[in-house]
Amino acid sequence: MATLYIDNKPHEIKPGNSLLETCLSLGFDLPYFCWHPALGSVGACRQCAVKVFKDADDKKGRLMMSCMEPATDNQRISILDKDAVEFRAGVIEWLMTNHPHDCPVCDEGGSCHLQDMTVMTGHAYRRFQYKKRTHLNQNLGPFINHEMNRCIQCYRCVRFYNDYAGGTDFGVFASKANVYFGRHEEGTLESEFSGNLAEVCPTGVFTDKTLKQHYTRKWDLTMSPSICQHCSLGCNIIAGERYGDLRMITNRYHGEINGYFICDRGRYGYEFVNSEGRIRQPILHQHVVDREKILTEVSVLLKNSKVIGIGSPRASLQSNFVLKELVGKAHFYQGVSTREQSMDELALAILKDGPVRTPSMKEVEEADAVLILGEDLTNTAPMLALAIRQSIRQEPMKEAAKISIPPWNDAAVREVIQDKKGPLYVATVAETKLDDVATSTYRAAPEEMARLGFAVAHLLDQTAPEVIGLNEADLALANRIVHSLLSAERPVIISGSSCQSESVMKAAANVSWALHKKNKNVGIVLTVPECNSLGLAMMGGNPMEAAFQAVENGEADTVIIMENDLYRHSSKTVADKFISRCKNVIVLDHSHHATSANAHVLIPAGTFAEADGTLVNNEGRAQRFFQVQESANTIKESWRWLLDIGAASDNARIKQWKNFDDITVTIANEEKLFNGIDKVSPPSDQRMADGQRVPRQPHRYSGRTSMLANVNVSEPKPPEDYDSGMSYTMEGSRTLPPSSMIPFFWSPGWNSVQSVNKYQKEVGTALRDGDPGVRLLETNSDSPVDYFKEIPEKFRAIKNQLWIVSVYHIFGSEELSAKSASVAQRVPGSYLLIHRNDSEALKLTEGEIIEFQIKEQQYRLPIKWSDSIAQGTAGLPIGLNSVPYVDLPAWGILKK
Amino acid sequence: MEKPLTQHIRKDGRPLTLKEYEAVGGYQALRKILKMTPKEVQVLVKESNLRGRGGAGFNTGLKWSFVPLNAPKPKYLIANADEMEPGTFKDRILLENTPHQLIEGMILSAYAIQANESFVFLRWAYKTAAAVITNAIQEAYQAGYLGNNILGSGFDLNMHLHIGVGRYMCGEETALLNSLEGKRAIPRAKPPFPQVSGLFGRPTIVNNVETLCNIPHIINNGAEWFQKLSHTGDAGTKLYGVSGKVKKPGAWELPMGTTMRELIEEHAGGMQDGLKFRGALPGGASTDFLVSEHMDVPMDYTSVAAAGSRLGTGTLIVLDDKTCPVGFVENLQHFFAQESCGFCTPCREGLPWVEKILESIDSGEGRHEDLELLEYHTKALSPGHTFCALAPGAMEPLQSALKYFREDFETHINEHRCPY
Amino acid sequence: MLTTEEKYEIDKAIHHVPEKKAACIEALKVVQSHRRWISNETLCEVAEYMEMSPDALEAVSTFYNMLFRKPVGRHVILLCDSISCWVMGYKELQQQITKRLGITLGETTTDDRFTLLPNCCLGTCDCAPALMIDNDLYRNVTTEQLDEILKKYE
């Protein structure tokens, strides 16, 4: 520790950080624009000037940019110095010479960093009397709105988009007072992380285009802490609602998971909540009925039929658990294909029983060598891809450290690094967006990828099984990978379930275990398909095929399908047959789909916005999402419907449970793997120190206005929250909420998201009382290494057939986000990806239709060429609505 | 009077060939230093008190000494020939006439820091120089002064000519590096200094053309000789120049410390008939005005600084009594506003504001509070407040104009017109 | 499509730098010398050849004064507007050019013969006012000489 004197008062500090970061961590209000905790310092905006004194005798001092100066022991600085104060106000005055002052019509108004900083510096009177420069705006696609006139040239957008996220279709153009940020020509921003521009931009240049369609100011939003539902990483989000519509998703800082950013699927996938495709009323045999009717009807069915329940990897632990309780453990099915279930269970076993722990995404960012086996992360777990883009800087950054350049001195570090990249090996079926930063890429069938992995493990540790018949090129690559992994201090192995090959995941486990035996501080990351896939695997349940069997052989005749479209987990033939054999199909879901179309009973479940629940991410971290809005209709959480049904059918156990806590505590107590999930968030009856709830709405000094005055002057009573210690209005405690219950970031003087600084222990580190969530799967590093031994046979192409494997799209492969209007615009058409040579051998050119059959499923798809996919294999974009489900990988038999 | 830099320049304007340069002692310094250690060369140059002729005036040998000698290759030496300071045309003379003097100076300097790659970063407008330098580099390669194992010494040096694409910023050494890397010429933060992390992140020295041309002579004649060339404490000769309404504008190599009076009255032939001297920028557009009272100030770094300005490039721009000082600084501020790279706020936004104010004063629409705003900017855009020295440089002529010619500004405002 | 000649010249520049993209300014200069200016199409072609995104190249191409991203005429007049030339009366030259050619700064004659551009300092301040047409530098230019000078360029 060191002492920093700020305006003559000593403060204990950690030396080495920038003065700006240090001052912010100490709680001082020091304005800034170009600095960003994740992007570091460049010294462009000159907003954070402070006086720095040589010593105690120096009374004059020098103005310096606090972002560019390291904090040192016994240093003396002043924030309140008159020159510094005046200069900072002057910087705002300069910025305002070209800023249009159009706050009333700007989407950023009320949550604008520029507004906050302007007020903070006290600049108000305008001395500039001349014409402002203006720019033309660009249409940047469905996600981001562009209004260049507001730009204050802080350069954060281009530093995030290009430098941090690896985007290439964006830039800074021209110079002097004419600098322009945008694309070289109008068009959709290609980066999967473009939405972050809305949060990175300190003013209203880049704003959320979907918000614009139902615009609400931040101060009018009802917001809740939530968890992204669109992949397995469990990024923390804030969901904002007004008048029953979900209006906006923004990042919710989590020091270990998503940090300051989220991907575009996570930001824009929310619109399914507002969509026409919602199930909003209970429906019995095509007729809308009321709540009582549906409860009676279902309880009668439960009593008189042989009922089974099909759960879901996209439903919360609470919903799955209550369904399991309602139908009985023996009659509960996981709702995913047998293959998917075995992959999830394998992932669980590796994380639970193996000796190697799974790192957080923050730790992945700090990895200095990465091996990816089988995952196109940008499309399956996008934020992990963003983390890897940071990890490749770790190794070359050691050079900067050698010449004493601190890591936060961003431009200088990048100058030293140039284009050097740390080791990253990407083995996948087809091209990935990380290829541009990969040391080597490897394109092959899953079997071959597994063999490569097994070979790496064997080279690391001779006791790991050996791969026989590996060709020379692959052996050489394996050796290079081994060298990189051994040279690293913090290697990470990444795999997952996307190529649906157990061998690939096992190979990844072997590599990590072999490194572990070499005493490497290694981590293994496994992605799984859905937001609660791992949670569901931990909960257990029968395979879905067994459900089909049960109905087939008469053991069951009625099914409750919860938050699950069977047609996305089994082939149409099988699903059709199953549904037609069921006497009663009860579907509990929030959105219509192929399964709900066949339901006899349809019960309107809540989406994440209308529900509380706990999910377990791929890291084994249990996290809570909180309800944002009370629905005007009968929409309720699945688990609440199931509680009501349980009560209506006099289920003794279920009848005792009244709210979220009752279920959660039961799960925590009864299921060993879930010990501790009741600690994820405070109990619903807990209040803040002042006895009040945590308000979901920001405080308004003018008080809360009546939202429905246009309908009736008598304002209805606001909804009450029985499941958490939060209120639905602005009334409540104004102290800092527990980290798991932060509904929005706000601090006096900091209306924008930059206020997150005030919620952290130190800027850029954990939230004040720890990052939320409970890691359920901590491994024991002393567990014995028991290598997987079944090495797959070499892949052999078959004439007139193609080995078809899944390929994924960030926009389209995931069920719910694809229903969002903005995301839908980015979903590609269907296709089959094959090697150009294979295509030409078939005398087919790109775009022509290829016909093939997988099992009983026929496909007619346009061809898309790849120059790198292994010959004899093909990629099918599974999950797109236009591509019928099939269990992959499988042989596709070509039609002549 | 010795004129080491220019004495061999031919009257007919044809550049010295390699043979001709060798005949007057060219490349002897190279032979000499190859027997010295790099450190010895650094010490010699440091002791000579050669100060950077690009404008900043930093001790050249001292600058070199910050390069880590044992750093692995590559290291870079760059000749800053992007002479773009308005009013400055001195390096052009050296580039066009004695290219080998520059090349030899570069080889010596590269040896002193053990650089093995070098670039001449040349202004696009210097078309003649481009041809001359291209040819001379070729000659030097053929003669074995460049390339691998120079004169059998084991020392390697490659040299390339890079022609810029027009941007004042490129004169700033770190912006020049960005430009050489194919990037926008925005300056870099220091530290790290280019000596540690420069071109492509490698140790790099950037020296001005005139600075580099002095090196062979210092090696040949010693530090003491070099110091004695000067009238004053700052060593060597200086290429001085005069432009504006004088009888014979031009550039001359003279002892460091020659007075402004001698330059204007003697070498430039005095003011044009009917005009009186009102002031001059002593070292290019980004220096403070000197006025009549400074006529006898020796034009060296120390004395000019003491007179409240900077020697800069040593090329005077003369303001006469029939030229409007407000229009004069308006033109300068237009230049600086145009050439701002747009990276930091005060420069990007402040300079156009200053320009607009001056425009309005000049066109008779100025207000008295505008003068306060101008004063404000001269203080707000001072060194350290901006990312690089461009805007502070721009403020130098403005602040001194406000000081020496304030009545002109006031007349514009009071009479709502330009009195000139 | 870049011509063989253009590619040859660009490759030469690439040879001098450790990273291909470091030669991108040279590449732009090369194509401009052949095509007068850099159209969007040209920009994309060069970007592809330099293995850069068009946006990354545009960031550079729009920064420098002597890279033309708008069409210019067969001959480009660069009129020095810097301080020494201002003192020595470049404005009169400018007025004369406008009178003769009917174009002001930034404009091109309708017959595509001349484009007039301002230029900050040609580095010949002792011979002000100065202007440059294509590669030819003219010093101490008087309004009377201007007609003669312009005549040389068809």
mmCIF file with all atom_site columns, C-alpha atoms in Angstrom, chain A residues 464-590:
data_model
loop_
_atom_site.group_PDB
_atom_site.id
_atom_site.type_symbol
_atom_site.label_atom_id
_atom_site.label_alt_id
_atom_site.label_comp_id
_atom_site.label_asym_id
_atom_site.label_entity_id
_atom_site.label_seq_id
_atom_site.pdbx_PDB_ins_code
_atom_site.Cartn_x
_atom_site.Cartn_y
_atom_site.Cartn_z
_atom_site.occupancy
_atom_site.B_iso_or_equiv
_atom_site.pdbx_formal_charge
_atom_site.auth_seq_id
_atom_site.auth_comp_id
_atom_site.auth_asym_id
_atom_site.auth_atom_id
_atom_site.pdbx_PDB_model_num
ATOM 1   C CA . ALA A 1 464 ? -2.748  -40.582 -21.288 1.00 0.00 ? 464 ALA A CA 1
ATOM 2   C CA . PRO A 1 465 ? -3.941  -42.877 -24.083 1.00 0.00 ? 465 PRO A CA 1
ATOM 3   C CA . GLU A 1 466 ? -2.030  -42.722 -27.321 1.00 0.00 ? 466 GLU A CA 1
ATOM 4   C CA . VAL A 1 467 ? -3.525  -42.019 -30.709 1.00 0.00 ? 467 VAL A CA 1
ATOM 5   C CA . ILE A 1 468 ? -2.532  -44.588 -33.287 1.00 0.00 ? 468 ILE A CA 1
ATOM 6   C CA . GLY A 1 469 ? -2.127  -43.596 -36.903 1.00 0.00 ? 469 GLY A CA 1
ATOM 7   C CA . LEU A 1 470 ? -2.003  -39.825 -36.540 1.00 0.00 ? 470 LEU A CA 1
ATOM 8   C CA . ASN A 1 471 ? -0.664  -38.223 -39.688 1.00 0.00 ? 471 ASN A CA 1
ATOM 9   C CA . GLU A 1 472 ? 2.494   -36.148 -39.645 1.00 0.00 ? 472 GLU A CA 1
ATOM 10  C CA . ALA A 1 473 ? 0.875   -32.767 -40.069 1.00 0.00 ? 473 ALA A CA 1
ATOM 11  C CA . ASP A 1 474 ? -1.487  -33.398 -37.177 1.00 0.00 ? 474 ASP A CA 1
ATOM 12  C CA . LEU A 1 475 ? 1.341   -34.677 -35.021 1.00 0.00 ? 475 LEU A CA 1
ATOM 13  C CA . ALA A 1 476 ? 3.367   -31.560 -35.785 1.00 0.00 ? 476 ALA A CA 1
ATOM 14  C CA . LEU A 1 477 ? 0.401   -29.374 -34.858 1.00 0.00 ? 477 LEU A CA 1
ATOM 15  C CA . ALA A 1 478 ? -0.123  -31.364 -31.669 1.00 0.00 ? 478 ALA A CA 1
ATOM 16  C CA . ASN A 1 479 ? 3.517   -30.775 -30.784 1.00 0.00 ? 479 ASN A CA 1
ATOM 17  C CA . ARG A 1 480 ? 3.184   -27.043 -31.386 1.00 0.00 ? 480 ARG A CA 1
ATOM 18  C CA . ILE A 1 481 ? 0.113   -26.939 -29.183 1.00 0.00 ? 481 ILE A CA 1
ATOM 19  C CA . VAL A 1 482 ? 1.937   -28.845 -26.473 1.00 0.00 ? 482 VAL A CA 1
ATOM 20  C CA . HIS A 1 483 ? 4.837   -26.418 -26.651 1.00 0.00 ? 483 HIS A CA 1
ATOM 21  C CA . SER A 1 484 ? 2.529   -23.405 -26.323 1.00 0.00 ? 484 SER A CA 1
ATOM 22  C CA . LEU A 1 485 ? 0.554   -24.890 -23.464 1.00 0.00 ? 485 LEU A CA 1
ATOM 23  C CA . LEU A 1 486 ? 3.686   -25.828 -21.576 1.00 0.00 ? 486 LEU A CA 1
ATOM 24  C CA . SER A 1 487 ? 5.208   -22.376 -22.083 1.00 0.00 ? 487 SER A CA 1
ATOM 25  C CA . ALA A 1 488 ? 2.115   -20.701 -20.675 1.00 0.00 ? 488 ALA A CA 1
ATOM 26  C CA . GLU A 1 489 ? 1.480   -19.811 -17.073 1.00 0.00 ? 489 GLU A CA 1
ATOM 27  C CA . ARG A 1 490 ? -2.296  -19.878 -17.235 1.00 0.00 ? 490 ARG A CA 1
ATOM 28  C CA . PRO A 1 491 ? -3.463  -22.082 -20.139 1.00 0.00 ? 491 PRO A CA 1
ATOM 29  C CA . VAL A 1 492 ? -7.163  -22.650 -20.742 1.00 0.00 ? 492 VAL A CA 1
ATOM 30  C CA . ILE A 1 493 ? -8.796  -25.476 -22.688 1.00 0.00 ? 493 ILE A CA 1
ATOM 31  C CA . ILE A 1 494 ? -12.202 -24.762 -24.169 1.00 0.00 ? 494 ILE A CA 1
ATOM 32  C CA . SER A 1 495 ? -14.671 -27.244 -25.545 1.00 0.00 ? 495 SER A CA 1
ATOM 33  C CA . GLY A 1 496 ? -18.366 -27.918 -25.303 1.00 0.00 ? 496 GLY A CA 1
ATOM 34  C CA . SER A 1 497 ? -21.345 -29.599 -26.711 1.00 0.00 ? 497 SER A CA 1
ATOM 35  C CA . SER A 1 498 ? -21.772 -27.840 -30.020 1.00 0.00 ? 498 SER A CA 1
ATOM 36  C CA . CYS A 1 499 ? -20.318 -30.537 -32.224 1.00 0.00 ? 499 CYS A CA 1
ATOM 37  C CA . GLN A 1 500 ? -22.278 -33.038 -30.181 1.00 0.00 ? 500 GLN A CA 1
ATOM 38  C CA . SER A 1 501 ? -19.316 -35.315 -29.849 1.00 0.00 ? 501 SER A CA 1
ATOM 39  C CA . GLU A 1 502 ? -18.468 -36.801 -26.479 1.00 0.00 ? 502 GLU A CA 1
ATOM 40  C CA . SER A 1 503 ? -15.018 -37.680 -27.791 1.00 0.00 ? 503 SER A CA 1
ATOM 41  C CA . VAL A 1 504 ? -14.189 -34.023 -28.403 1.00 0.00 ? 504 VAL A CA 1
ATOM 42  C CA . MET A 1 505 ? -15.163 -33.035 -24.878 1.00 0.00 ? 505 MET A CA 1
ATOM 43  C CA . LYS A 1 506 ? -13.306 -35.989 -23.434 1.00 0.00 ? 506 LYS A CA 1
ATOM 44  C CA . ALA A 1 507 ? -10.204 -35.114 -25.413 1.00 0.00 ? 507 ALA A CA 1
ATOM 45  C CA . ALA A 1 508 ? -10.372 -31.580 -24.024 1.00 0.00 ? 508 ALA A CA 1
ATOM 46  C CA . ALA A 1 509 ? -10.675 -32.990 -20.517 1.00 0.00 ? 509 ALA A CA 1
ATOM 47  C CA . ASN A 1 510 ? -7.647  -35.230 -21.080 1.00 0.00 ? 510 ASN A CA 1
ATOM 48  C CA . VAL A 1 511 ? -5.572  -32.255 -22.253 1.00 0.00 ? 511 VAL A CA 1
ATOM 49  C CA . SER A 1 512 ? -6.492  -30.230 -19.193 1.00 0.00 ? 512 SER A CA 1
ATOM 50  C CA . TRP A 1 513 ? -5.839  -33.133 -16.875 1.00 0.00 ? 513 TRP A CA 1
ATOM 51  C CA . ALA A 1 514 ? -2.453  -33.855 -18.459 1.00 0.00 ? 514 ALA A CA 1
ATOM 52  C CA . LEU A 1 515 ? -1.511  -30.197 -17.937 1.00 0.00 ? 515 LEU A CA 1
ATOM 53  C CA . HIS A 1 516 ? -2.763  -30.432 -14.386 1.00 0.00 ? 516 HIS A CA 1
ATOM 54  C CA . LYS A 1 517 ? -0.430  -33.363 -13.804 1.00 0.00 ? 517 LYS A CA 1
ATOM 55  C CA . LYS A 1 518 ? 2.386   -31.126 -15.056 1.00 0.00 ? 518 LYS A CA 1
ATOM 56  C CA . ASN A 1 519 ? 1.413   -28.749 -12.253 1.00 0.00 ? 519 ASN A CA 1
ATOM 57  C CA . LYS A 1 520 ? 0.095   -26.157 -14.665 1.00 0.00 ? 520 LYS A CA 1
ATOM 58  C CA . ASN A 1 521 ? -2.473  -23.695 -13.418 1.00 0.00 ? 521 ASN A CA 1
ATOM 59  C CA . VAL A 1 522 ? -4.878  -24.868 -16.110 1.00 0.00 ? 522 VAL A CA 1
ATOM 60  C CA . GLY A 1 523 ? -8.588  -24.272 -16.567 1.00 0.00 ? 523 GLY A CA 1
ATOM 61  C CA . ILE A 1 524 ? -11.221 -26.043 -18.607 1.00 0.00 ? 524 ILE A CA 1
ATOM 62  C CA . VAL A 1 525 ? -14.276 -24.273 -19.985 1.00 0.00 ? 525 VAL A CA 1
ATOM 63  C CA . LEU A 1 526 ? -17.170 -26.248 -21.418 1.00 0.00 ? 526 LEU A CA 1
ATOM 64  C CA . THR A 1 527 ? -20.097 -24.592 -23.089 1.00 0.00 ? 527 THR A CA 1
ATOM 65  C CA . VAL A 1 528 ? -23.519 -26.165 -23.085 1.00 0.00 ? 528 VAL A CA 1
ATOM 66  C CA . PRO A 1 529 ? -26.488 -25.358 -25.307 1.00 0.00 ? 529 PRO A CA 1
ATOM 67  C CA . GLU A 1 530 ? -28.918 -23.411 -23.145 1.00 0.00 ? 530 GLU A CA 1
ATOM 68  C CA . CYS A 1 531 ? -29.037 -21.000 -20.260 1.00 0.00 ? 531 CYS A CA 1
ATOM 69  C CA . ASN A 1 532 ? -29.864 -23.737 -17.771 1.00 0.00 ? 532 ASN A CA 1
ATOM 70  C CA . SER A 1 533 ? -28.572 -26.873 -19.497 1.00 0.00 ? 533 SER A CA 1
ATOM 71  C CA . LEU A 1 534 ? -26.075 -27.506 -16.735 1.00 0.00 ? 534 LEU A CA 1
ATOM 72  C CA . GLY A 1 535 ? -28.670 -26.836 -14.044 1.00 0.00 ? 535 GLY A CA 1
ATOM 73  C CA . LEU A 1 536 ? -31.015 -29.326 -15.638 1.00 0.00 ? 536 LEU A CA 1
ATOM 74  C CA . ALA A 1 537 ? -28.246 -31.929 -15.888 1.00 0.00 ? 537 ALA A CA 1
ATOM 75  C CA . MET A 1 538 ? -27.529 -31.352 -12.204 1.00 0.00 ? 538 MET A CA 1
ATOM 76  C CA . MET A 1 539 ? -31.188 -31.809 -11.375 1.00 0.00 ? 539 MET A CA 1
ATOM 77  C CA . GLY A 1 540 ? -31.374 -35.052 -13.305 1.00 0.00 ? 540 GLY A CA 1
ATOM 78  C CA . GLY A 1 541 ? -34.268 -36.630 -15.115 1.00 0.00 ? 541 GLY A CA 1
ATOM 79  C CA . ASN A 1 542 ? -34.967 -39.278 -17.664 1.00 0.00 ? 542 ASN A CA 1
ATOM 80  C CA . PRO A 1 543 ? -33.994 -38.938 -21.286 1.00 0.00 ? 543 PRO A CA 1
ATOM 81  C CA . MET A 1 544 ? -36.712 -37.643 -23.551 1.00 0.00 ? 544 MET A CA 1
ATOM 82  C CA . GLU A 1 545 ? -36.704 -40.776 -25.704 1.00 0.00 ? 545 GLU A CA 1
ATOM 83  C CA . ALA A 1 546 ? -37.854 -42.604 -22.588 1.00 0.00 ? 546 ALA A CA 1
ATOM 84  C CA . ALA A 1 547 ? -40.864 -40.280 -22.429 1.00 0.00 ? 547 ALA A CA 1
ATOM 85  C CA . PHE A 1 548 ? -41.749 -41.184 -25.988 1.00 0.00 ? 548 PHE A CA 1
ATOM 86  C CA . GLN A 1 549 ? -41.344 -44.817 -25.023 1.00 0.00 ? 549 GLN A CA 1
ATOM 87  C CA . ALA A 1 550 ? -43.557 -44.447 -21.980 1.00 0.00 ? 550 ALA A CA 1
ATOM 88  C CA . VAL A 1 551 ? -46.423 -43.106 -24.064 1.00 0.00 ? 551 VAL A CA 1
ATOM 89  C CA . GLU A 1 552 ? -45.758 -45.605 -26.796 1.00 0.00 ? 552 GLU A CA 1
ATOM 90  C CA . ASN A 1 553 ? -46.094 -48.570 -24.445 1.00 0.00 ? 553 ASN A CA 1
ATOM 91  C CA . GLY A 1 554 ? -49.023 -47.129 -22.557 1.00 0.00 ? 554 GLY A CA 1
ATOM 92  C CA . GLU A 1 555 ? -47.291 -46.282 -19.294 1.00 0.00 ? 555 GLU A CA 1
ATOM 93  C CA . ALA A 1 556 ? -48.331 -42.692 -19.788 1.00 0.00 ? 556 ALA A CA 1
ATOM 94  C CA . ASP A 1 557 ? -51.086 -40.908 -21.665 1.00 0.00 ? 557 ASP A CA 1
ATOM 95  C CA . THR A 1 558 ? -50.825 -37.298 -20.573 1.00 0.00 ? 558 THR A CA 1
ATOM 96  C CA . VAL A 1 559 ? -47.864 -34.985 -20.798 1.00 0.00 ? 559 VAL A CA 1
ATOM 97  C CA . ILE A 1 560 ? -47.034 -31.597 -19.326 1.00 0.00 ? 560 ILE A CA 1
ATOM 98  C CA . ILE A 1 561 ? -44.474 -29.974 -21.583 1.00 0.00 ? 561 ILE A CA 1
ATOM 99  C CA . MET A 1 562 ? -42.891 -27.020 -19.858 1.00 0.00 ? 562 MET A CA 1
ATOM 100 C CA . GLU A 1 563 ? -41.090 -24.233 -21.752 1.00 0.00 ? 563 GLU A CA 1
ATOM 101 C CA . ASN A 1 564 ? -39.998 -26.629 -24.417 1.00 0.00 ? 564 ASN A CA 1
ATOM 102 C CA . ASP A 1 565 ? -40.547 -27.043 -28.127 1.00 0.00 ? 565 ASP A CA 1
ATOM 103 C CA . LEU A 1 566 ? -40.056 -30.753 -28.698 1.00 0.00 ? 566 LEU A CA 1
ATOM 104 C CA . TYR A 1 567 ? -39.474 -30.096 -32.366 1.00 0.00 ? 567 TYR A CA 1
ATOM 105 C CA . ARG A 1 568 ? -36.165 -28.473 -31.486 1.00 0.00 ? 568 ARG A CA 1
ATOM 106 C CA . HIS A 1 569 ? -34.959 -31.545 -29.638 1.00 0.00 ? 569 HIS A CA 1
ATOM 107 C CA . SER A 1 570 ? -36.341 -34.390 -31.721 1.00 0.00 ? 570 SER A CA 1
ATOM 108 C CA . SER A 1 571 ? -37.214 -35.030 -35.321 1.00 0.00 ? 571 SER A CA 1
ATOM 109 C CA . LYS A 1 572 ? -40.619 -34.044 -36.658 1.00 0.00 ? 572 LYS A CA 1
ATOM 110 C CA . THR A 1 573 ? -41.644 -37.654 -37.239 1.00 0.00 ? 573 THR A CA 1
ATOM 111 C CA . VAL A 1 574 ? -40.869 -38.671 -33.698 1.00 0.00 ? 574 VAL A CA 1
ATOM 112 C CA . ALA A 1 575 ? -42.413 -35.578 -32.132 1.00 0.00 ? 575 ALA A CA 1
ATOM 113 C CA . ASP A 1 576 ? -45.553 -35.847 -34.297 1.00 0.00 ? 576 ASP A CA 1
ATOM 114 C CA . LYS A 1 577 ? -45.963 -39.450 -33.337 1.00 0.00 ? 577 LYS A CA 1
ATOM 115 C CA . PHE A 1 578 ? -45.492 -38.747 -29.657 1.00 0.00 ? 578 PHE A CA 1
ATOM 116 C CA . ILE A 1 579 ? -47.986 -35.913 -29.578 1.00 0.00 ? 579 ILE A CA 1
ATOM 117 C CA . SER A 1 580 ? -50.563 -37.847 -31.536 1.00 0.00 ? 580 SER A CA 1
ATOM 118 C CA . ARG A 1 581 ? -50.279 -40.737 -29.088 1.00 0.00 ? 581 ARG A CA 1
ATOM 119 C CA . CYS A 1 582 ? -50.811 -38.529 -26.034 1.00 0.00 ? 582 CYS A CA 1
ATOM 120 C CA . LYS A 1 583 ? -54.373 -38.237 -24.842 1.00 0.00 ? 583 LYS A CA 1
ATOM 121 C CA . ASN A 1 584 ? -53.684 -34.903 -23.281 1.00 0.00 ? 584 ASN A CA 1
ATOM 122 C CA . VAL A 1 585 ? -50.942 -32.495 -24.211 1.00 0.00 ? 585 VAL A CA 1
ATOM 123 C CA . ILE A 1 586 ? -50.541 -29.714 -21.667 1.00 0.00 ? 586 ILE A CA 1
ATOM 124 C CA . VAL A 1 587 ? -48.112 -27.035 -22.753 1.00 0.00 ? 587 VAL A CA 1
ATOM 125 C CA . LEU A 1 588 ? -46.840 -24.477 -20.302 1.00 0.00 ? 588 LEU A CA 1
ATOM 126 C CA . ASP A 1 589 ? -44.865 -21.890 -22.154 1.00 0.00 ? 589 ASP A CA 1
ATOM 127 C CA . HIS A 1 590 ? -44.602 -18.197 -22.964 1.00 0.00 ? 590 HIS A CA 1
#
